[in-house]
Amino acid sequence: MLFILDNNFIIDVLTRRKGENRLELTLLSQLIKNNQAAISSSQLHNLRYVIKKNYANYELDYFKIERKLRVLKTPSYIDFESTMAMIDIEDYLIELSAKAENAKIITSDKIFCECSRYAISPVAAYYLLLKEEKAVSFLPLKAINDQYALAIEQGIDRVLSSGWYLLGNEVKSFEANFANYCGVKHCIGVANGLDALILILRAYKEMGIMQDGDEVIVPANTYIASILAISQNNLTPVLVEPNIGTYNIDSSKIEAKITPRTKAILIVHLYGQNAMDAEIQRLVDKYKLKLIEDSAQAHGSEYHDGKQVRRAGNIGHASGFSFYPGKNLGALGDAGAVTTSDDELARVVRALANYGSAKKYINDYQGVNSRLDEIQASVLDAKLTGLEADTNRRREIAEYYIANITHPGIVLPSFAAVAASISSNTSHVWHLFVIRTTKRDALQKYLSDNGIQTLIHYPIPPHKQGAYKEWNRLSFPVTELIHEQVLSLPMSPTMTNDEVKNVVEVIMKY
């Protein structure tokens, strides 16, 4: 939660005009430390004027504080007939900023507190902050996006002022930047991650490389979207069990599933861990298969083949990415992309995603409407600049979890090519930190009772879903074991060290 500091609160802290102001000082210090302190843009002019005129001796101290505050936009949708606007227009403008951000306003103005549900006293704010600090959210999306608030706001303003909302400069910029990040020639922005995979397979069919009924090998342990993309193209998914240590497809079990109808292997970099290995490359080369990556959870993960380092999106012949808000690189809604260095595949995918048209009103294919819009592209471009820093923070958290969770009833993640320091291992970007336990439901309830939010990825495997009734009698024991025991712990680049320690301490007392 953000807290907007009213002018009187800031002046009280500066001047100590209410005695020592210990509570206010403690509150301000904690809010700044947590990056939760803000000010409305409507306050700046008046606050600077008042301090310069009446508290000149504190001017330098004020600017030190101001630089540490997040400045919130004052919305333009003003209702001059509202009660707050009629009582005090300055307070009303602050309230508008609070409404837009779902923030609280810390003020010592009793009338403000009485008239606005967003305004609270410093004492109330202090206890609210204490209560909030005890809880650990699984993935606080607002806090993640707040890191990029200024750049996101600037991008959205560019789109609004341009009057161009689809297939414009923002999309071109992001496609170029993300292609460069992945190390590929082409990035095609699409509507979502599922569409990205569907379009890759559909393009291969249009190119004559695949046809109805052909087989695509895919892990049994995955989110259902990986499999939906295959079946929606009238292709046949062939499920392969995972490696219990990595949760990714067990490459030693793939060759037994290859038939004359096999045309591709679709690997899934599950939970953020790169699934590629030398055996998969051997099979791709031996049987002349297409290698497709589902990189929805693995933005930036790397594969070292002994000769070169390649990022997810540049390992196979093509890759599908999701930018769903909860991903490591997330938009503010649905968004996705296809990456490839195959010129012809890129051309066909781009056309298919735009009604089958490469040139307006000329339709070469029976395509679909699956396009990345300008606003989402601007958001992704803003957040791409911080992706590596966010990933490094995820690795630090994973390193702490692995070093300090030593509970005998919990199985920690393991991954290939572990370096001396976990944080230096680039194969895993820790989209999720997944543990296993035979007492999964009991542990989840215990953690929830202690203010720690967890999720299950995923409770029901694809072959047990109603969408694939024909598979319900099949047995994939490793996959089923995983789905019965996994639990995802909080993992966010915005987690504080105290929150990470709290998660560990609570688990170790279980």
Short mmCIF file of C-alpha atoms in Angstrom, two decimals:
data_model
loop_
_atom_site.label_atom_id
_atom_site.label_comp_id
_atom_site.label_asym_id
_atom_site.label_seq_id
_atom_site.Cartn_x
_atom_site.Cartn_y
_atom_site.Cartn_z
CA MET A 1 0.00 0.00 0.00
CA LEU A 2 1.13 3.54 -0.78
CA PHE A 3 0.80 6.33 1.76
CA ILE A 4 0.47 9.94 0.58
CA LEU A 5 2.00 12.37 3.07
CA ASP A 6 -0.16 15.44 3.60
CA ASN A 7 1.62 18.80 3.81
CA ASN A 8 1.02 19.15 7.54
CA PHE A 9 2.59 15.74 8.20
CA ILE A 10 5.74 16.65 6.27
CA ILE A 11 6.04 20.02 8.02
CA ASP A 12 5.51 18.39 11.43
CA VAL A 13 8.37 15.98 10.73
CA LEU A 14 10.64 18.77 9.51
CA THR A 15 10.01 21.27 12.27
CA ARG A 16 9.21 18.96 15.20
CA ARG A 17 6.40 21.42 15.87
CA LYS A 18 4.53 18.73 17.81
CA GLY A 19 7.34 17.97 20.20
CA GLU A 20 9.78 15.22 19.30
CA ASN A 21 7.46 13.60 16.74
CA ARG A 22 8.96 10.18 17.41
CA LEU A 23 6.03 8.30 15.91
CA GLU A 24 5.99 10.49 12.79
CA LEU A 25 9.75 10.12 12.32
CA THR A 26 9.58 6.33 12.75
CA LEU A 27 6.65 6.14 10.36
CA LEU A 28 8.34 8.27 7.70
CA SER A 29 11.58 6.28 7.97
CA GLN A 30 9.77 2.95 7.54
CA LEU A 31 7.66 4.18 4.63
CA ILE A 32 10.71 5.49 2.79
CA LYS A 33 12.60 2.24 3.47
CA ASN A 34 9.70 0.23 2.03
CA ASN A 35 9.25 2.61 -0.93
CA GLN A 36 5.70 3.28 0.25
CA ALA A 37 5.94 7.05 0.79
CA ALA A 38 4.32 9.28 -1.83
CA ILE A 39 3.12 12.78 -2.51
CA SER A 40 0.50 14.06 -4.92
CA SER A 41 1.78 16.27 -7.72
CA SER A 42 -0.86 18.80 -6.68
CA GLN A 43 0.96 19.32 -3.37
CA LEU A 44 4.38 20.20 -4.69
CA HIS A 45 3.94 23.86 -5.59
CA ASN A 46 2.12 24.84 -2.40
CA LEU A 47 4.40 22.81 -0.13
CA ARG A 48 7.55 24.31 -1.59
CA TYR A 49 6.05 27.80 -1.32
CA VAL A 50 5.04 27.37 2.34
CA ILE A 51 8.41 25.94 3.37
CA LYS A 52 10.35 28.66 1.55
CA LYS A 53 8.21 31.41 3.07
CA ASN A 54 7.75 30.14 6.63
CA TYR A 55 10.37 27.45 7.23
CA ALA A 56 13.38 28.51 5.17
CA ASN A 57 15.80 26.93 7.64
CA TYR A 58 14.35 23.52 6.78
CA GLU A 59 14.35 23.90 2.99
CA LEU A 60 17.36 21.68 2.34
CA ASP A 61 16.00 18.99 4.67
CA TYR A 62 12.69 19.12 2.83
CA PHE A 63 14.32 18.54 -0.55
CA LYS A 64 16.16 15.52 0.87
CA ILE A 65 12.78 14.05 1.83
CA GLU A 66 11.06 15.05 -1.41
CA ARG A 67 13.62 13.19 -3.52
CA LYS A 68 12.72 9.97 -1.69
CA LEU A 69 8.98 10.30 -2.28
CA ARG A 70 7.11 8.87 -5.21
CA VAL A 71 5.22 11.66 -7.00
CA LEU A 72 1.70 10.57 -7.96
CA LYS A 73 -0.19 12.07 -10.86
CA THR A 74 -3.19 14.24 -10.00
CA PRO A 75 -6.10 12.96 -12.15
CA SER A 76 -7.93 15.41 -14.37
CA TYR A 77 -11.43 14.08 -13.70
CA ILE A 78 -12.46 16.75 -11.19
CA ASP A 79 -16.02 16.92 -9.84
CA PHE A 80 -16.39 20.46 -8.53
CA GLU A 81 -19.75 19.56 -6.98
CA SER A 82 -18.28 16.91 -4.68
CA THR A 83 -18.30 17.53 -0.93
CA MET A 84 -14.51 17.40 -0.61
CA ALA A 85 -14.01 19.80 -3.52
CA MET A 86 -16.35 22.30 -1.91
CA ILE A 87 -14.73 21.98 1.56
CA ASP A 88 -11.09 22.14 0.46
CA ILE A 89 -10.01 21.89 -3.18
CA GLU A 90 -6.38 21.14 -2.24
CA ASP A 91 -7.40 18.19 -0.07
CA TYR A 92 -9.77 17.04 -2.81
CA LEU A 93 -6.94 16.91 -5.36
CA ILE A 94 -4.85 14.84 -2.94
CA GLU A 95 -7.82 12.53 -2.47
CA LEU A 96 -8.09 12.07 -6.25
CA SER A 97 -4.47 10.88 -6.31
CA ALA A 98 -5.23 8.52 -3.42
CA LYS A 99 -8.28 7.10 -5.20
CA ALA A 100 -6.30 6.46 -8.38
CA GLU A 101 -3.62 4.52 -6.47
CA ASN A 102 -5.85 3.06 -3.73
CA ALA A 103 -3.51 4.80 -1.30
CA LYS A 104 -4.02 6.22 2.19
CA ILE A 105 -3.38 9.85 3.10
CA ILE A 106 -1.52 10.49 6.35
CA THR A 107 -2.69 13.77 7.85
CA SER A 108 -3.15 15.46 11.21
CA ASP A 109 -6.12 17.42 9.80
CA LYS A 110 -9.13 16.08 11.72
CA ILE A 111 -11.65 17.49 9.22
CA PHE A 112 -9.81 15.78 6.36
CA CYS A 113 -9.94 12.48 8.27
CA GLU A 114 -13.66 12.90 8.95
CA CYS A 115 -14.58 13.80 5.37
CA SER A 116 -12.40 11.39 3.38
CA ARG A 117 -12.26 7.63 3.74
CA TYR A 118 -8.73 7.78 2.36
CA ALA A 119 -7.37 10.09 5.08
CA ILE A 120 -6.02 8.62 8.34
CA SER A 121 -4.05 9.93 11.30
CA PRO A 122 -0.32 9.17 11.76
CA VAL A 123 -1.18 6.80 14.64
CA ALA A 124 -3.68 4.88 12.49
CA ALA A 125 -1.14 4.72 9.65
CA TYR A 126 1.51 3.35 11.99
CA TYR A 127 -0.70 0.46 13.15
CA LEU A 128 -1.90 -0.20 9.60
CA LEU A 129 1.72 -0.46 8.48
CA LEU A 130 2.54 -2.88 11.31
CA LYS A 131 -0.38 -5.08 10.34
CA GLU A 132 0.61 -4.98 6.67
CA GLU A 133 4.22 -5.92 7.39
CA LYS A 134 3.21 -9.20 9.01
CA ALA A 135 1.69 -10.49 5.76
CA VAL A 136 3.76 -11.78 2.84
CA SER A 137 1.96 -11.62 -0.50
CA PHE A 138 2.67 -14.30 -3.08
CA LEU A 139 3.22 -11.83 -5.92
CA PRO A 140 2.35 -8.14 -5.29
CA LEU A 141 1.89 -7.04 -8.89
CA LYS A 142 1.25 -3.41 -8.01
CA ALA A 143 4.52 -3.17 -6.09
CA ILE A 144 6.37 -4.70 -9.03
CA ASN A 145 4.84 -2.25 -11.50
CA ASP A 146 5.39 0.66 -9.12
CA GLN A 147 9.12 0.26 -9.75
CA TYR A 148 8.48 1.31 -13.34
CA ALA A 149 5.61 3.71 -12.68
CA LEU A 150 7.20 6.78 -14.28
CA ALA A 151 8.33 4.99 -17.44
CA ILE A 152 4.96 3.21 -17.74
CA GLU A 153 3.11 6.50 -17.33
CA GLN A 154 5.30 8.16 -19.96
CA GLY A 155 4.70 5.29 -22.37
CA ILE A 156 0.93 5.37 -21.95
CA ASP A 157 0.96 9.16 -22.41
CA ARG A 158 2.92 8.69 -25.66
CA VAL A 159 0.27 6.29 -26.94
CA LEU A 160 -2.61 8.55 -25.95
CA SER A 161 -1.05 11.62 -27.56
CA SER A 162 -0.04 9.74 -30.73
CA GLY A 163 -3.57 8.67 -31.62
CA TRP A 164 -2.14 5.37 -32.92
CA TYR A 165 -3.16 2.32 -30.92
CA LEU A 166 -2.25 -0.80 -32.95
CA LEU A 167 0.83 -1.83 -34.94
CA GLY A 168 2.61 1.45 -34.29
CA ASN A 169 5.97 2.66 -33.03
CA GLU A 170 5.59 1.23 -29.50
CA VAL A 171 5.11 -2.29 -30.85
CA LYS A 172 7.99 -1.87 -33.30
CA SER A 173 10.26 -0.64 -30.50
CA PHE A 174 9.42 -3.49 -28.14
CA GLU A 175 9.70 -6.13 -30.86
CA ALA A 176 13.17 -4.87 -31.78
CA ASN A 177 14.33 -4.61 -28.17
CA PHE A 178 12.99 -8.03 -27.13
CA ALA A 179 14.44 -9.69 -30.24
CA ASN A 180 17.79 -8.17 -29.35
CA TYR A 181 17.43 -9.30 -25.72
CA CYS A 182 16.73 -12.89 -26.77
CA GLY A 183 19.38 -12.84 -29.50
CA VAL A 184 17.04 -13.58 -32.43
CA LYS A 185 16.27 -11.88 -35.73
CA HIS A 186 12.52 -11.59 -35.24
CA CYS A 187 9.98 -10.89 -32.51
CA ILE A 188 6.30 -10.77 -33.43
CA GLY A 189 4.00 -9.33 -30.78
CA VAL A 190 0.72 -11.23 -30.38
CA ALA A 191 -2.28 -11.16 -28.07
CA ASN A 192 -1.14 -13.75 -25.52
CA GLY A 193 1.16 -16.69 -24.87
CA LEU A 194 -1.28 -19.37 -26.01
CA ASP A 195 -1.75 -17.59 -29.34
CA ALA A 196 2.04 -17.45 -29.72
CA LEU A 197 2.31 -21.25 -29.58
CA ILE A 198 -0.78 -21.78 -31.72
CA LEU A 199 0.55 -19.45 -34.41
CA ILE A 200 3.96 -21.15 -34.55
CA LEU A 201 2.38 -24.55 -35.20
CA ARG A 202 -0.19 -23.08 -37.58
CA ALA A 203 2.61 -21.42 -39.55
CA TYR A 204 4.45 -24.71 -39.88
CA LYS A 205 1.27 -26.20 -41.32
CA GLU A 206 0.88 -23.36 -43.81
CA MET A 207 4.55 -23.86 -44.81
CA GLY A 208 3.89 -27.56 -45.49
CA ILE A 209 6.17 -28.75 -42.70
CA MET A 210 3.32 -30.24 -40.64
CA GLN A 211 -0.14 -31.53 -41.43
CA ASP A 212 -3.22 -32.67 -39.54
CA GLY A 213 -2.52 -35.68 -37.34
CA ASP A 214 1.22 -35.14 -37.04
CA GLU A 215 2.68 -35.65 -33.58
CA VAL A 216 4.29 -33.12 -31.28
CA ILE A 217 6.11 -34.36 -28.19
CA VAL A 218 5.29 -32.30 -25.10
CA PRO A 219 5.85 -32.74 -21.35
CA ALA A 220 3.00 -34.30 -19.38
CA ASN A 221 3.87 -31.96 -16.52
CA THR A 222 2.99 -28.52 -17.82
CA TYR A 223 0.30 -25.88 -17.82
CA ILE A 224 -2.46 -26.97 -20.18
CA ALA A 225 -1.78 -24.14 -22.67
CA SER A 226 1.28 -26.00 -24.01
CA ILE A 227 -0.98 -28.90 -25.00
CA LEU A 228 -3.95 -26.81 -26.15
CA ALA A 229 -1.76 -25.18 -28.78
CA ILE A 230 -1.06 -28.59 -30.30
CA SER A 231 -4.59 -29.97 -30.27
CA GLN A 232 -6.09 -26.71 -31.57
CA ASN A 233 -3.99 -27.17 -34.71
CA ASN A 234 -5.37 -30.70 -35.25
CA LEU A 235 -1.99 -32.09 -34.29
CA THR A 236 -1.48 -34.93 -31.82
CA PRO A 237 0.13 -34.24 -28.44
CA VAL A 238 2.41 -37.04 -27.24
CA LEU A 239 2.97 -36.75 -23.50
CA VAL A 240 6.33 -37.51 -21.89
CA GLU A 241 6.97 -37.76 -18.15
CA PRO A 242 9.14 -35.16 -16.38
CA ASN A 243 12.40 -35.56 -14.51
CA ILE A 244 11.41 -35.57 -10.82
CA GLY A 245 14.46 -33.46 -9.97
CA THR A 246 13.85 -30.61 -12.41
CA TYR A 247 10.10 -31.03 -13.17
CA ASN A 248 10.97 -30.46 -16.85
CA ILE A 249 10.60 -33.07 -19.59
CA ASP A 250 12.80 -36.13 -19.05
CA SER A 251 14.92 -36.13 -22.20
CA SER A 252 15.91 -39.78 -21.65
CA LYS A 253 12.28 -40.80 -22.26
CA ILE A 254 11.69 -38.86 -25.47
CA GLU A 255 13.23 -41.13 -28.11
CA ALA A 256 10.94 -44.03 -27.20
CA LYS A 257 7.96 -41.82 -28.12
CA ILE A 258 9.25 -40.77 -31.55
CA THR A 259 7.39 -42.23 -34.56
CA PRO A 260 7.35 -41.48 -38.30
CA ARG A 261 4.57 -38.96 -37.58
CA THR A 262 6.63 -36.99 -35.06
CA LYS A 263 7.42 -33.53 -36.40
CA ALA A 264 8.40 -31.50 -33.35
CA ILE A 265 9.41 -31.43 -29.71
CA LEU A 266 7.81 -28.69 -27.65
CA ILE A 267 9.89 -28.11 -24.51
CA VAL A 268 8.53 -26.10 -21.61
CA HIS A 269 10.94 -24.14 -19.41
CA LEU A 270 8.73 -24.81 -16.41
CA TYR A 271 8.84 -22.54 -13.35
CA GLY A 272 11.64 -20.56 -15.04
CA GLN A 273 14.20 -23.38 -15.38
CA ASN A 274 15.64 -23.95 -18.84
CA ALA A 275 14.60 -27.39 -20.11
CA MET A 276 17.10 -27.75 -22.94
CA ASP A 277 19.90 -30.33 -22.85
CA ALA A 278 22.31 -32.14 -25.16
CA GLU A 279 20.04 -35.18 -25.56
CA ILE A 280 17.17 -33.07 -26.87
CA GLN A 281 19.52 -31.44 -29.39
CA ARG A 282 20.74 -34.89 -30.47
CA LEU A 283 17.18 -36.05 -31.11
CA VAL A 284 16.26 -32.87 -32.99
CA ASP A 285 19.26 -33.33 -35.28
CA LYS A 286 18.89 -37.10 -35.69
CA TYR A 287 15.19 -37.09 -36.57
CA LYS A 288 15.16 -33.64 -38.26
CA LEU A 289 12.51 -32.32 -35.87
CA LYS A 290 11.40 -28.80 -35.16
CA LEU A 291 12.25 -27.62 -31.65
CA ILE A 292 9.70 -25.24 -30.18
CA GLU A 293 10.10 -23.54 -26.83
CA ASP A 294 7.29 -22.63 -24.46
CA SER A 295 9.13 -19.77 -22.75
CA ALA A 296 6.11 -18.33 -20.96
CA GLN A 297 7.82 -18.62 -17.56
CA ALA A 298 11.45 -18.27 -18.57
CA HIS A 299 12.23 -14.76 -19.85
CA GLY A 300 16.03 -14.51 -19.79
CA SER A 301 16.90 -18.07 -18.76
CA GLU A 302 19.99 -19.40 -20.53
CA TYR A 303 21.28 -22.67 -21.96
CA HIS A 304 25.02 -23.40 -22.08
CA ASP A 305 25.85 -26.09 -24.66
CA GLY A 306 29.61 -25.97 -24.09
CA LYS A 307 30.18 -23.73 -27.10
CA GLN A 308 27.80 -20.84 -26.70
CA VAL A 309 25.21 -19.36 -24.39
CA ARG A 310 21.69 -18.89 -25.70
CA ARG A 311 18.68 -17.37 -24.00
CA ALA A 312 15.20 -18.84 -24.00
CA GLY A 313 13.60 -17.78 -27.25
CA ASN A 314 16.82 -18.44 -29.17
CA ILE A 315 17.36 -22.14 -28.41
CA GLY A 316 14.80 -23.80 -30.66
CA HIS A 317 13.52 -22.96 -34.12
CA ALA A 318 10.81 -20.79 -32.55
CA SER A 319 9.53 -19.81 -29.14
CA GLY A 320 6.28 -18.60 -27.64
CA PHE A 321 6.31 -16.08 -24.81
CA SER A 322 3.56 -14.95 -22.47
CA PHE A 323 3.56 -11.50 -20.91
CA TYR A 324 0.61 -12.19 -18.62
CA PRO A 325 0.82 -9.70 -15.70
CA GLY A 326 2.26 -12.28 -13.30
CA LYS A 327 5.15 -13.31 -15.56
CA ASN A 328 8.74 -12.19 -14.92
CA LEU A 329 8.17 -9.69 -17.73
CA GLY A 330 4.50 -8.86 -17.41
CA ALA A 331 2.15 -6.46 -19.16
CA LEU A 332 -0.93 -4.81 -17.68
CA GLY A 333 -3.15 -7.36 -19.38
CA ASP A 334 -2.81 -10.23 -21.84
CA ALA A 335 0.13 -10.06 -24.23
CA GLY A 336 2.55 -12.45 -25.92
CA ALA A 337 5.22 -12.83 -28.60
CA VAL A 338 6.82 -15.26 -31.01
CA THR A 339 10.60 -15.19 -31.39
CA THR A 340 12.56 -16.85 -34.19
CA SER A 341 15.49 -16.37 -36.53
CA ASP A 342 13.64 -18.13 -39.36
CA ASP A 343 12.69 -15.39 -41.85
CA GLU A 344 9.94 -17.37 -43.56
CA LEU A 345 8.37 -18.54 -40.29
CA ALA A 346 8.38 -14.96 -38.99
CA ARG A 347 6.70 -13.71 -42.16
CA VAL A 348 3.95 -16.32 -41.98
CA VAL A 349 3.35 -15.88 -38.23
CA ARG A 350 3.08 -12.10 -38.61
CA ALA A 351 0.58 -12.47 -41.43
CA LEU A 352 -1.49 -15.14 -39.66
CA ALA A 353 -1.75 -12.95 -36.55
CA ASN A 354 -3.13 -10.09 -38.68
CA TYR A 355 -6.10 -11.78 -40.35
CA GLY A 356 -3.72 -13.67 -42.64
CA SER A 357 -2.64 -10.42 -44.22
CA ALA A 358 0.84 -9.07 -44.88
CA LYS A 359 -0.61 -6.17 -46.88
CA LYS A 360 -3.83 -4.37 -45.97
CA TYR A 361 -6.95 -5.93 -47.52
CA ILE A 362 -4.90 -8.72 -49.15
CA ASN A 363 -5.34 -11.99 -47.25
CA ASP A 364 -2.95 -14.81 -48.05
CA TYR A 365 -4.15 -17.09 -45.24
CA GLN A 366 -7.28 -17.73 -43.20
CA GLY A 367 -5.71 -15.91 -40.29
CA VAL A 368 -6.81 -14.65 -36.90
CA ASN A 369 -6.75 -11.37 -35.01
CA SER A 370 -3.95 -11.70 -32.46
CA ARG A 371 -1.99 -8.49 -32.07
CA LEU A 372 0.00 -6.82 -29.32
CA ASP A 373 -1.45 -3.37 -28.72
CA GLU A 374 0.53 -0.15 -28.34
CA ILE A 375 -0.15 0.37 -24.63
CA GLN A 376 0.96 -3.13 -23.64
CA ALA A 377 4.05 -2.79 -25.84
CA SER A 378 5.00 0.49 -24.15
CA VAL A 379 4.61 -1.11 -20.72
CA LEU A 380 6.74 -4.11 -21.70
CA ASP A 381 9.44 -1.88 -23.18
CA ALA A 382 9.59 0.09 -19.92
CA LYS A 383 9.87 -3.06 -17.80
CA LEU A 384 12.35 -4.84 -20.08
CA THR A 385 15.05 -2.40 -18.95
CA GLY A 386 14.79 -3.77 -15.41
CA LEU A 387 14.29 -7.46 -16.19
CA GLU A 388 17.88 -8.49 -15.43
CA ALA A 389 17.88 -6.67 -12.08
CA ASP A 390 14.55 -8.25 -11.17
CA THR A 391 15.87 -11.69 -12.15
CA ASN A 392 18.99 -11.25 -10.04
CA ARG A 393 16.81 -10.38 -7.05
CA ARG A 394 14.76 -13.55 -7.64
CA ARG A 395 18.01 -15.55 -7.64
CA GLU A 396 19.09 -13.96 -4.36
CA ILE A 397 15.79 -14.98 -2.78
CA ALA A 398 16.06 -18.52 -4.17
CA GLU A 399 19.60 -18.78 -2.84
CA TYR A 400 18.43 -17.78 0.64
CA TYR A 401 15.49 -20.20 0.55
CA ILE A 402 17.70 -23.12 -0.51
CA ALA A 403 20.40 -22.35 2.03
CA ASN A 404 18.03 -21.92 4.97
CA ILE A 405 14.99 -24.16 4.46
CA THR A 406 16.26 -27.42 5.92
CA HIS A 407 12.94 -28.89 7.01
CA PRO A 408 13.07 -32.71 6.64
CA GLY A 409 9.51 -32.83 5.31
CA ILE A 410 10.16 -30.45 2.42
CA VAL A 411 11.83 -31.19 -0.94
CA LEU A 412 13.53 -28.11 -2.35
CA PRO A 413 13.97 -27.32 -6.07
CA SER A 414 17.02 -28.76 -7.78
CA PHE A 415 18.40 -27.84 -11.17
CA ALA A 416 21.13 -28.86 -13.56
CA ALA A 417 24.59 -27.27 -13.71
CA VAL A 418 24.46 -25.79 -10.25
CA ALA A 419 27.30 -23.28 -9.92
CA ALA A 420 29.26 -22.54 -6.75
CA SER A 421 26.75 -19.79 -6.11
CA ILE A 422 23.11 -20.32 -7.03
CA SER A 423 22.77 -16.67 -7.98
CA SER A 424 25.42 -17.09 -10.70
CA ASN A 425 23.54 -19.95 -12.38
CA THR A 426 21.73 -18.42 -15.31
CA SER A 427 19.69 -21.49 -16.33
CA HIS A 428 16.95 -20.63 -13.82
CA VAL A 429 15.09 -17.30 -13.57
CA TRP A 430 12.86 -18.46 -10.68
CA HIS A 431 9.49 -17.47 -12.04
CA LEU A 432 8.25 -19.78 -9.30
CA PHE A 433 9.95 -21.29 -6.27
CA VAL A 434 8.28 -24.68 -5.99
CA ILE A 435 8.71 -27.06 -3.06
CA ARG A 436 7.22 -30.51 -2.55
CA THR A 437 5.74 -32.08 0.56
CA THR A 438 3.46 -35.01 1.28
CA LYS A 439 1.49 -32.75 3.63
CA ARG A 440 0.91 -30.03 1.03
CA ASP A 441 -2.59 -28.90 2.06
CA ALA A 442 -1.72 -28.82 5.76
CA LEU A 443 1.42 -26.79 5.10
CA GLN A 444 -0.45 -24.35 2.89
CA LYS A 445 -3.07 -23.77 5.59
CA TYR A 446 -0.38 -23.31 8.24
CA LEU A 447 1.42 -20.73 6.11
CA SER A 448 -1.84 -18.91 5.37
CA ASP A 449 -2.67 -18.82 9.09
CA ASN A 450 0.71 -17.16 9.59
CA GLY A 451 0.14 -14.50 6.93
CA ILE A 452 2.13 -16.12 4.13
CA GLN A 453 0.36 -16.51 0.81
CA THR A 454 1.15 -19.52 -1.39
CA LEU A 455 -0.26 -21.02 -4.59
CA ILE A 456 -0.36 -24.46 -6.21
CA HIS A 457 1.10 -24.75 -9.73
CA TYR A 458 -0.79 -26.87 -10.73
CA PRO A 459 -3.34 -28.96 -8.79
CA ILE A 460 -4.62 -31.07 -11.71
CA PRO A 461 -2.37 -32.39 -14.52
CA PRO A 462 -3.55 -31.94 -18.13
CA HIS A 463 -4.26 -35.64 -18.68
CA LYS A 464 -6.74 -35.59 -15.78
CA GLN A 465 -8.65 -32.52 -17.00
CA GLY A 466 -12.16 -32.67 -18.43
CA ALA A 467 -10.84 -30.99 -21.59
CA TYR A 468 -9.00 -34.23 -22.39
CA LYS A 469 -11.43 -36.89 -21.19
CA GLU A 470 -9.88 -39.41 -23.56
CA TRP A 471 -6.70 -39.28 -21.45
CA ASN A 472 -8.30 -39.51 -18.01
CA ARG A 473 -7.51 -43.23 -17.66
CA LEU A 474 -3.85 -42.78 -18.59
CA SER A 475 -1.23 -43.07 -15.90
CA PHE A 476 1.72 -40.68 -15.62
CA PRO A 477 2.84 -41.40 -12.04
CA VAL A 478 5.69 -38.87 -11.85
CA THR A 479 3.46 -36.09 -13.17
CA GLU A 480 0.66 -37.06 -10.80
CA LEU A 481 3.01 -37.12 -7.82
CA ILE A 482 4.23 -33.62 -8.64
CA HIS A 483 0.72 -32.23 -8.94
CA GLU A 484 -0.25 -33.78 -5.60
CA GLN A 485 2.73 -32.39 -3.67
CA VAL A 486 3.93 -29.06 -5.12
CA LEU A 487 3.51 -25.72 -3.38
CA SER A 488 4.83 -22.36 -4.64
CA LEU A 489 6.35 -20.02 -2.06
CA PRO A 490 6.31 -16.21 -2.36
CA MET A 491 8.75 -15.09 -5.05
CA SER A 492 8.88 -11.47 -6.13
CA PRO A 493 11.70 -9.05 -6.94
CA THR A 494 10.08 -6.58 -4.52
CA MET A 495 10.27 -8.90 -1.49
CA THR A 496 12.25 -7.39 1.37
CA ASN A 497 14.93 -9.34 3.19
CA ASP A 498 12.71 -9.32 6.27
CA GLU A 499 9.86 -10.91 4.30
CA VAL A 500 12.15 -13.61 2.91
CA LYS A 501 13.48 -14.37 6.41
CA ASN A 502 9.93 -14.46 7.75
CA VAL A 503 8.91 -17.09 5.19
CA VAL A 504 11.88 -19.27 6.15
CA GLU A 505 11.38 -18.85 9.89
CA VAL A 506 7.69 -19.73 9.70
CA ILE A 507 8.39 -22.83 7.56
CA MET A 508 11.14 -24.01 9.90
CA LYS A 509 8.70 -23.87 12.84
CA TYR A 510 6.19 -26.09 11.03
#
